[in-house]
Tab-separated table of C-alpha atoms (C1' of nucleotides) in Angstrom:
chain	number	residue	atom	x	y	z
G	1	MET	CA	33.140	-28.560	34.559
G	2	VAL	CA	34.302	-26.732	31.435
G	3	ASP	CA	37.039	-24.030	31.524
G	4	ASN	CA	35.992	-20.546	30.692
G	5	TYR	CA	39.043	-19.964	28.594
G	6	THR	CA	39.633	-23.155	26.529
G	7	GLY	CA	36.147	-24.669	26.479
G	8	LYS	CA	37.769	-27.934	27.461
G	9	THR	CA	36.827	-30.141	30.254
G	10	ARG	CA	38.716	-29.492	33.500
G	11	GLU	CA	37.841	-32.834	35.123
G	12	ARG	CA	41.370	-34.212	34.086
G	13	PRO	CA	43.364	-32.709	37.090
G	14	TYR	CA	41.057	-34.378	39.524
G	15	LEU	CA	40.469	-37.662	37.692
G	16	LYS	CA	42.971	-39.297	39.797
G	17	ALA	CA	41.666	-38.061	43.113
G	18	VAL	CA	37.999	-38.716	41.891
G	19	GLN	CA	38.816	-42.391	41.086
G	20	LYS	CA	40.577	-42.781	44.484
G	21	LEU	CA	37.819	-41.631	46.423
G	22	ARG	CA	35.107	-43.549	44.359
G	23	HIS	CA	37.251	-46.713	44.850
G	24	ALA	CA	37.281	-46.043	48.645
G	25	GLY	CA	33.621	-45.825	48.505
G	26	LEU	CA	33.539	-42.112	49.451
G	27	ARG	CA	31.685	-39.596	47.464
G	28	PRO	CA	33.906	-37.196	45.722
G	29	THR	CA	32.586	-33.944	47.028
G	30	ARG	CA	34.218	-30.668	46.499
G	31	GLN	CA	35.839	-30.699	50.040
G	32	ARG	CA	37.098	-34.157	49.932
G	33	LEU	CA	38.450	-33.680	46.424
G	34	ALA	CA	40.392	-30.653	47.533
G	35	LEU	CA	41.796	-32.419	50.398
G	36	ALA	CA	42.692	-35.451	48.423
G	37	LYS	CA	44.386	-33.275	45.938
G	38	LEU	CA	46.676	-31.779	48.541
G	39	LEU	CA	47.213	-35.089	50.216
G	40	PHE	CA	47.741	-37.476	47.305
G	41	ASP	CA	49.088	-35.329	44.472
G	42	GLY	CA	52.784	-35.578	44.860
G	43	PRO	CA	55.187	-37.411	47.231
G	44	ASN	CA	54.204	-38.951	50.616
G	45	ARG	CA	53.183	-36.537	53.392
G	46	HIS	CA	52.558	-36.274	57.106
G	47	VAL	CA	49.837	-33.795	57.967
G	48	THR	CA	48.039	-32.917	61.062
G	49	ALA	CA	44.224	-31.706	60.834
G	50	GLU	CA	45.503	-28.284	61.766
G	51	SER	CA	48.243	-28.125	59.203
G	52	LEU	CA	46.145	-29.467	56.439
G	53	HIS	CA	43.244	-26.939	57.279
G	54	GLU	CA	45.715	-23.940	57.065
G	55	GLU	CA	47.015	-25.331	53.706
G	56	SER	CA	43.554	-25.388	52.446
G	57	ALA	CA	42.952	-21.892	53.422
G	58	ARG	CA	46.102	-20.810	51.842
G	59	ALA	CA	44.858	-22.396	48.600
G	60	ASN	CA	41.639	-20.668	48.958
G	61	ILE	CA	39.708	-23.930	49.646
G	62	ASN	CA	36.885	-23.237	52.160
G	63	VAL	CA	36.467	-26.119	54.510
G	64	ALA	CA	35.750	-26.091	58.278
G	65	LEU	CA	38.314	-27.652	60.544
G	66	ALA	CA	35.767	-30.173	61.627
G	67	THR	CA	35.314	-31.158	58.090
G	68	VAL	CA	39.015	-31.766	57.665
G	69	TYR	CA	39.009	-33.959	60.691
G	70	ASN	CA	35.984	-35.860	59.406
G	71	SER	CA	37.657	-36.240	56.068
G	72	LEU	CA	41.136	-37.516	57.581
G	73	HIS	CA	39.327	-40.119	59.607
G	74	GLN	CA	37.105	-41.128	56.561
G	75	PHE	CA	40.347	-41.564	54.491
G	76	THR	CA	41.935	-43.337	57.225
G	77	ASP	CA	38.823	-45.796	57.686
G	78	ALA	CA	39.057	-46.407	53.954
G	79	GLY	CA	42.818	-47.187	54.217
G	80	LEU	CA	43.969	-44.280	52.352
G	81	LEU	CA	45.862	-42.841	55.211
G	82	ARG	CA	47.499	-43.984	58.418
G	83	GLU	CA	47.096	-42.368	61.730
G	84	VAL	CA	50.285	-41.851	63.847
G	85	VAL	CA	49.987	-40.406	67.430
G	86	VAL	CA	53.266	-38.861	68.885
G	87	SER	CA	52.007	-37.182	71.820
G	88	PRO	CA	48.993	-35.781	73.247
G	89	GLY	CA	47.446	-33.324	70.663
G	90	GLN	CA	49.772	-34.373	67.999
G	91	THR	CA	47.915	-36.607	65.678
G	92	TYR	CA	49.617	-37.022	62.371
G	93	PHE	CA	48.129	-38.611	59.381
G	94	ASP	CA	50.527	-40.256	56.776
G	95	THR	CA	49.813	-40.772	53.123
G	96	ASN	CA	52.252	-43.679	53.213
G	97	VAL	CA	50.027	-46.763	54.430
G	98	SER	CA	52.676	-49.419	53.856
G	99	ASP	CA	54.209	-51.222	56.958
G	100	HIS	CA	56.747	-48.738	58.222
G	101	TYR	CA	58.086	-46.854	61.319
G	102	HIS	CA	58.823	-43.243	62.207
G	103	TYR	CA	61.324	-40.795	63.374
G	104	PHE	CA	59.872	-37.976	65.527
G	105	LEU	CA	62.244	-35.068	65.308
G	106	GLU	CA	61.643	-33.253	68.786
G	107	LYS	CA	63.202	-30.068	67.760
G	108	GLU	CA	61.129	-29.614	64.609
G	109	GLY	CA	58.087	-31.179	65.912
G	110	CYS	CA	57.694	-33.252	62.739
G	111	LEU	CA	57.486	-36.847	61.604
G	112	GLU	CA	59.568	-38.876	59.127
G	113	ASP	CA	59.319	-42.180	57.558
G	114	ILE	CA	62.106	-44.589	58.527
G	115	PRO	CA	63.259	-46.105	55.261
G	116	GLU	CA	62.358	-49.679	54.922
G	117	GLY	CA	64.748	-52.292	56.188
G	118	LEU	CA	66.557	-49.927	58.778
G	119	VAL	CA	64.644	-51.354	61.730
G	120	GLY	CA	64.688	-55.108	62.379
G	121	ILE	CA	62.537	-56.969	64.622
G	122	ASP	CA	63.841	-60.546	64.981
G	123	ARG	CA	61.594	-61.716	67.993
G	124	LEU	CA	57.821	-61.094	68.823
G	125	PRO	CA	55.583	-62.480	71.396
G	126	GLU	CA	53.118	-65.115	70.408
G	127	GLU	CA	49.722	-63.867	69.532
G	128	PRO	CA	47.281	-65.028	72.355
G	129	ALA	CA	44.525	-67.484	71.324
G	130	GLY	CA	41.672	-65.609	69.789
G	131	LYS	CA	43.571	-62.530	69.617
G	132	LYS	CA	45.804	-60.822	66.920
G	133	PHE	CA	48.255	-58.011	66.666
G	134	SER	CA	46.551	-55.688	64.537
G	135	ARG	CA	49.416	-53.133	64.372
G	136	ILE	CA	52.847	-52.570	65.427
G	137	ASP	CA	53.885	-48.865	66.119
G	138	ILE	CA	57.533	-47.902	66.573
G	139	ILE	CA	58.416	-44.347	66.990
G	140	ILE	CA	62.218	-43.233	67.522
G	141	HIS	CA	62.166	-39.961	69.019
G	142	VAL	CA	65.343	-37.951	67.801
G	143	THR	CA	66.737	-35.078	69.928
G	144	GLU	CA	69.668	-32.793	69.342
G	145	ASN	CA	72.846	-34.052	71.209
G	146	SER	CA	73.408	-32.349	74.497
V	1	MET	CA	50.994	-35.659	112.410
V	2	VAL	CA	49.997	-37.435	115.557
V	3	ASP	CA	47.310	-40.333	115.637
V	4	ASN	CA	44.334	-39.421	117.842
V	5	TYR	CA	43.934	-42.760	119.356
V	6	THR	CA	47.421	-44.085	119.792
V	7	GLY	CA	49.395	-40.830	120.212
V	8	LYS	CA	52.046	-42.339	117.894
V	9	THR	CA	53.431	-40.756	114.932
V	10	ARG	CA	51.538	-41.635	111.581
V	11	GLU	CA	54.555	-40.322	109.388
V	12	ARG	CA	55.476	-43.970	108.967
V	13	PRO	CA	53.230	-45.166	106.204
V	14	TYR	CA	54.118	-42.067	104.140
V	15	LEU	CA	57.958	-42.506	104.948
V	16	LYS	CA	58.630	-44.369	101.523
V	17	ALA	CA	56.655	-41.758	99.444
V	18	VAL	CA	58.253	-38.664	101.321
V	19	GLN	CA	61.691	-40.102	100.511
V	20	LYS	CA	60.892	-40.659	97.032
V	21	LEU	CA	59.608	-37.386	96.490
V	22	ARG	CA	62.343	-35.497	98.477
V	23	HIS	CA	64.866	-37.565	96.391
V	24	ALA	CA	63.325	-36.312	93.153
V	25	GLY	CA	63.489	-32.834	94.483
V	26	LEU	CA	59.862	-32.477	94.922
V	27	ARG	CA	58.335	-30.980	98.063
V	28	PRO	CA	56.220	-33.822	99.741
V	29	THR	CA	52.804	-31.748	99.890
V	30	ARG	CA	49.694	-33.379	100.973
V	31	GLN	CA	48.301	-33.889	97.246
V	32	ARG	CA	51.620	-35.280	95.832
V	33	LEU	CA	52.048	-37.547	98.743
V	34	ALA	CA	48.479	-39.071	98.449
V	35	LEU	CA	49.063	-39.382	94.641
V	36	ALA	CA	52.542	-41.039	95.191
V	37	LYS	CA	51.175	-43.474	97.563
V	38	LEU	CA	48.522	-44.334	95.235
V	39	LEU	CA	50.883	-44.762	92.409
V	40	PHE	CA	53.976	-46.204	93.997
V	41	ASP	CA	52.809	-48.456	96.854
V	42	GLY	CA	52.182	-51.860	95.175
V	43	PRO	CA	52.978	-53.353	91.945
V	44	ASN	CA	53.466	-51.351	88.737
V	45	ARG	CA	50.609	-49.553	87.303
V	46	HIS	CA	49.349	-47.704	84.123
V	47	VAL	CA	47.025	-44.808	84.869
V	48	THR	CA	45.567	-41.856	82.910
V	49	ALA	CA	45.054	-38.447	84.714
V	50	GLU	CA	41.502	-39.108	84.763
V	51	SER	CA	41.583	-42.843	86.274
V	52	LEU	CA	43.934	-41.567	88.839
V	53	HIS	CA	41.661	-38.565	89.776
V	54	GLU	CA	38.708	-40.856	90.013
V	55	GLU	CA	40.728	-43.223	92.197
V	56	SER	CA	41.620	-40.254	94.474
V	57	ALA	CA	38.113	-39.196	94.764
V	58	ARG	CA	37.081	-42.755	95.743
V	59	ALA	CA	39.782	-42.610	98.504
V	60	ASN	CA	38.381	-39.399	99.836
V	61	ILE	CA	41.637	-37.431	98.541
V	62	ASN	CA	40.496	-33.985	97.413
V	63	VAL	CA	42.620	-33.008	94.342
V	64	ALA	CA	41.577	-31.070	91.484
V	65	LEU	CA	42.164	-32.775	88.064
V	66	ALA	CA	44.547	-30.112	86.958
V	67	THR	CA	46.659	-30.807	89.964
V	68	VAL	CA	46.669	-34.651	88.983
V	69	TYR	CA	47.994	-33.570	85.650
V	70	ASN	CA	50.557	-31.393	87.081
V	71	SER	CA	51.725	-33.855	89.359
V	72	LEU	CA	51.896	-36.542	86.893
V	73	HIS	CA	54.074	-34.496	84.539
V	74	GLN	CA	56.264	-33.472	87.481
V	75	PHE	CA	56.767	-37.104	88.446
V	76	THR	CA	57.421	-38.017	84.765
V	77	ASP	CA	60.053	-34.990	84.626
V	78	ALA	CA	61.860	-36.300	87.845
V	79	GLY	CA	61.969	-39.724	86.280
V	80	LEU	CA	59.336	-41.495	88.475
V	81	LEU	CA	56.835	-42.066	85.746
V	82	ARG	CA	57.025	-42.758	82.079
V	83	GLU	CA	54.578	-41.089	79.663
V	84	VAL	CA	52.850	-43.479	76.815
V	85	VAL	CA	50.700	-41.997	74.294
V	86	VAL	CA	48.241	-44.452	72.613
V	87	SER	CA	45.801	-42.451	70.813
V	88	PRO	CA	44.542	-38.901	70.695
V	89	GLY	CA	43.082	-38.213	74.150
V	90	GLN	CA	44.691	-41.349	75.776
V	91	THR	CA	47.809	-40.572	77.671
V	92	TYR	CA	49.036	-43.217	80.140
V	93	PHE	CA	51.536	-42.873	82.842
V	94	ASP	CA	53.536	-45.891	83.671
V	95	THR	CA	55.055	-46.550	87.050
V	96	ASN	CA	57.619	-48.844	85.400
V	97	VAL	CA	60.422	-46.573	84.124
V	98	SER	CA	62.749	-49.239	82.762
V	99	ASP	CA	63.174	-49.845	78.942
V	100	HIS	CA	60.174	-51.818	77.936
V	101	TYR	CA	57.382	-51.946	75.402
V	102	HIS	CA	53.569	-52.103	75.477
V	103	TYR	CA	50.694	-53.954	74.589
V	104	PHE	CA	47.523	-51.832	73.834
V	105	LEU	CA	44.437	-53.897	74.208
V	106	GLU	CA	41.873	-52.176	71.970
V	107	LYS	CA	38.653	-53.787	73.340
V	108	GLU	CA	39.665	-53.007	77.110
V	109	GLY	CA	41.235	-49.919	76.273
V	110	CYS	CA	44.303	-50.556	78.547
V	111	LEU	CA	47.962	-51.052	78.446
V	112	GLU	CA	50.076	-53.739	79.500
V	113	ASP	CA	53.829	-54.136	79.729
V	114	ILE	CA	55.308	-56.604	77.284
V	115	PRO	CA	57.654	-58.829	79.606
V	116	GLU	CA	61.215	-58.195	78.988
V	117	GLY	CA	63.013	-60.000	76.257
V	118	LEU	CA	59.829	-60.911	74.210
V	119	VAL	CA	60.766	-58.221	71.573
V	120	GLY	CA	63.944	-58.342	69.937
V	121	ILE	CA	65.360	-55.503	67.788
V	122	ASP	CA	68.445	-56.582	65.863
V	123	ARG	CA	68.777	-53.737	63.596
V	124	LEU	CA	68.578	-50.036	64.131
V	125	PRO	CA	69.584	-46.853	62.108
V	126	GLU	CA	72.818	-45.036	62.687
V	127	GLU	CA	72.037	-41.885	64.999
V	128	PRO	CA	72.602	-38.799	62.539
V	129	ALA	CA	75.728	-36.621	63.460
V	130	GLY	CA	74.762	-34.172	66.386
V	131	LYS	CA	71.508	-36.008	67.230
V	132	LYS	CA	70.510	-39.035	69.236
V	133	PHE	CA	67.779	-41.494	69.688
V	134	SER	CA	66.294	-40.427	73.029
V	135	ARG	CA	63.655	-42.858	73.268
V	136	ILE	CA	62.149	-45.742	71.100
V	137	ASP	CA	58.534	-46.530	71.627
V	138	ILE	CA	56.992	-49.703	70.577
V	139	ILE	CA	53.211	-50.325	70.964
V	140	ILE	CA	51.661	-53.483	69.786
V	141	HIS	CA	47.914	-53.104	69.173
V	142	VAL	CA	45.881	-56.306	70.185
V	143	THR	CA	42.491	-56.884	68.912
V	144	GLU	CA	39.996	-59.753	69.031
V	145	ASN	CA	40.284	-62.047	66.306
V	146	SER	CA	37.740	-61.530	63.708
E	1	DA	C1'	59.845	-12.464	106.785
E	2	DT	C1'	60.126	-13.915	102.181
E	3	DA	C1'	61.454	-15.979	98.148
E	4	DG	C1'	60.218	-19.704	95.714
E	5	DT	C1'	56.659	-23.233	95.165
E	6	DT	C1'	52.080	-25.151	94.619
E	7	DG	C1'	47.225	-25.954	93.543
E	8	DC	C1'	43.457	-25.067	91.038
E	9	DA	C1'	39.933	-21.955	88.468
E	10	DA	C1'	39.826	-20.468	84.225
E	11	DA	C1'	41.469	-20.645	79.426
E	12	DA	C1'	43.279	-22.927	75.510
E	13	DG	C1'	43.411	-26.568	72.653
E	14	DT	C1'	42.014	-30.618	70.190
E	15	DT	C1'	38.446	-33.645	68.775
E	16	DT	C1'	33.602	-35.267	68.180
E	17	DT	C1'	28.554	-34.917	67.419
E	18	DG	C1'	24.029	-33.396	65.886
E	19	DC	C1'	21.461	-31.744	62.643
E	20	DA	C1'	20.112	-28.453	58.725
E	21	DT	C1'	21.479	-28.769	54.167
E	22	DT	C1'	22.953	-30.906	50.010
E	23	DG	C1'	23.348	-34.191	46.698
E	24	DT	C1'	21.928	-38.749	44.518
E	25	DA	C1'	18.942	-41.996	42.631
T	1	DT	C1'	10.067	-36.997	45.798
T	2	DA	C1'	12.447	-39.515	49.325
T	3	DC	C1'	16.406	-41.030	51.363
T	4	DA	C1'	21.018	-41.100	52.532
T	5	DA	C1'	25.286	-38.628	52.944
T	6	DT	C1'	27.764	-34.344	54.004
T	7	DG	C1'	29.649	-30.164	56.152
T	8	DC	C1'	30.003	-27.256	59.858
T	9	DA	C1'	28.476	-24.760	64.223
T	10	DA	C1'	28.545	-25.940	68.628
T	11	DA	C1'	29.484	-29.208	72.268
T	12	DA	C1'	32.364	-32.148	74.626
T	13	DC	C1'	36.925	-33.456	76.004
T	14	DT	C1'	41.570	-33.125	77.427
T	15	DT	C1'	45.335	-30.458	78.608
T	16	DT	C1'	47.889	-26.210	80.120
T	17	DT	C1'	48.422	-21.622	82.252
T	18	DG	C1'	48.370	-17.610	85.614
T	19	DC	C1'	48.030	-16.196	89.754
T	20	DA	C1'	46.404	-16.192	94.700
T	21	DA	C1'	47.661	-18.802	98.598
T	22	DC	C1'	50.841	-21.443	101.036
T	23	DT	C1'	55.394	-23.609	102.528
T	24	DA	C1'	60.024	-24.145	103.919
T	25	DT	C1'	63.723	-22.150	105.213
DNA sequence: ATAGTTGCAAAAGTTTTGCATTGTA
DNA sequence: TACAATGCAAAACTTTTGCAACTAT
């Protein structure tokens, strides 16, 4: 793609996203690139399918909600995102895929990472023979004080 | 209600459920009594709205699925049940309302209580001023070993 | 009687699927 | 050109709501 004004290539701004998708084995299509740019350019984020879809619309990116869902799940399967379920109909996707836990702020209805080291687990059950613990989710629900 | 054969009252089998509902401030209606009996007569259970609805149908209890949802939420608000969300579209209700955590068995798609004392938390963040931690959810996902 | 409560059909959300279209080799 | 992958409309689920019918006082 060549910029109409400068004549220079405009691939650069998408380079990181392209490489990230390629590396994950996902074709860097127009829709996926746009979503990846929103998700991964900048600090860690917590989005829902709906919120990302709205954000895309605001940025004049035309993507169906179903495509947002599909892309989020593809990104998750590829290890680029982590899925966090808070309550029925509130599935978040977290760009921080390292081991960590979450606050859920009931009033604001949003997720926040708990900084590393603030929660300590000093005892866990044994993994039963032939099984393993694939994942440990901890969500601390935070409410306003009565 | 009087038994056709013995002429004796048949309230007795529902007494516990009636009292439980009354104490929770819920009118002991036919539907709620039937669901309460399924839920609270016997050992602790983990049900979904759908599973409880099927169970009711099998027991020849006529309840709409919406009523099952409403009743489960009323029971939950009254403190008789605890809601546990595992993944989108998988909301369980647990008759064990004490503080405890859960295994989620991915293969079977079912929840199990983690026996008390097996998980130890030795460090927690401070509650921010004016806020409190209303609840701490821990779910350990258990998968078959590769 | 009647004020408040309840149960459920219908509506509203949320998520997934099937297939025409597109993109790649 | 053929083959696989993609994007999205439509379908499928899950959950909530509004109101007619019912209940307890």
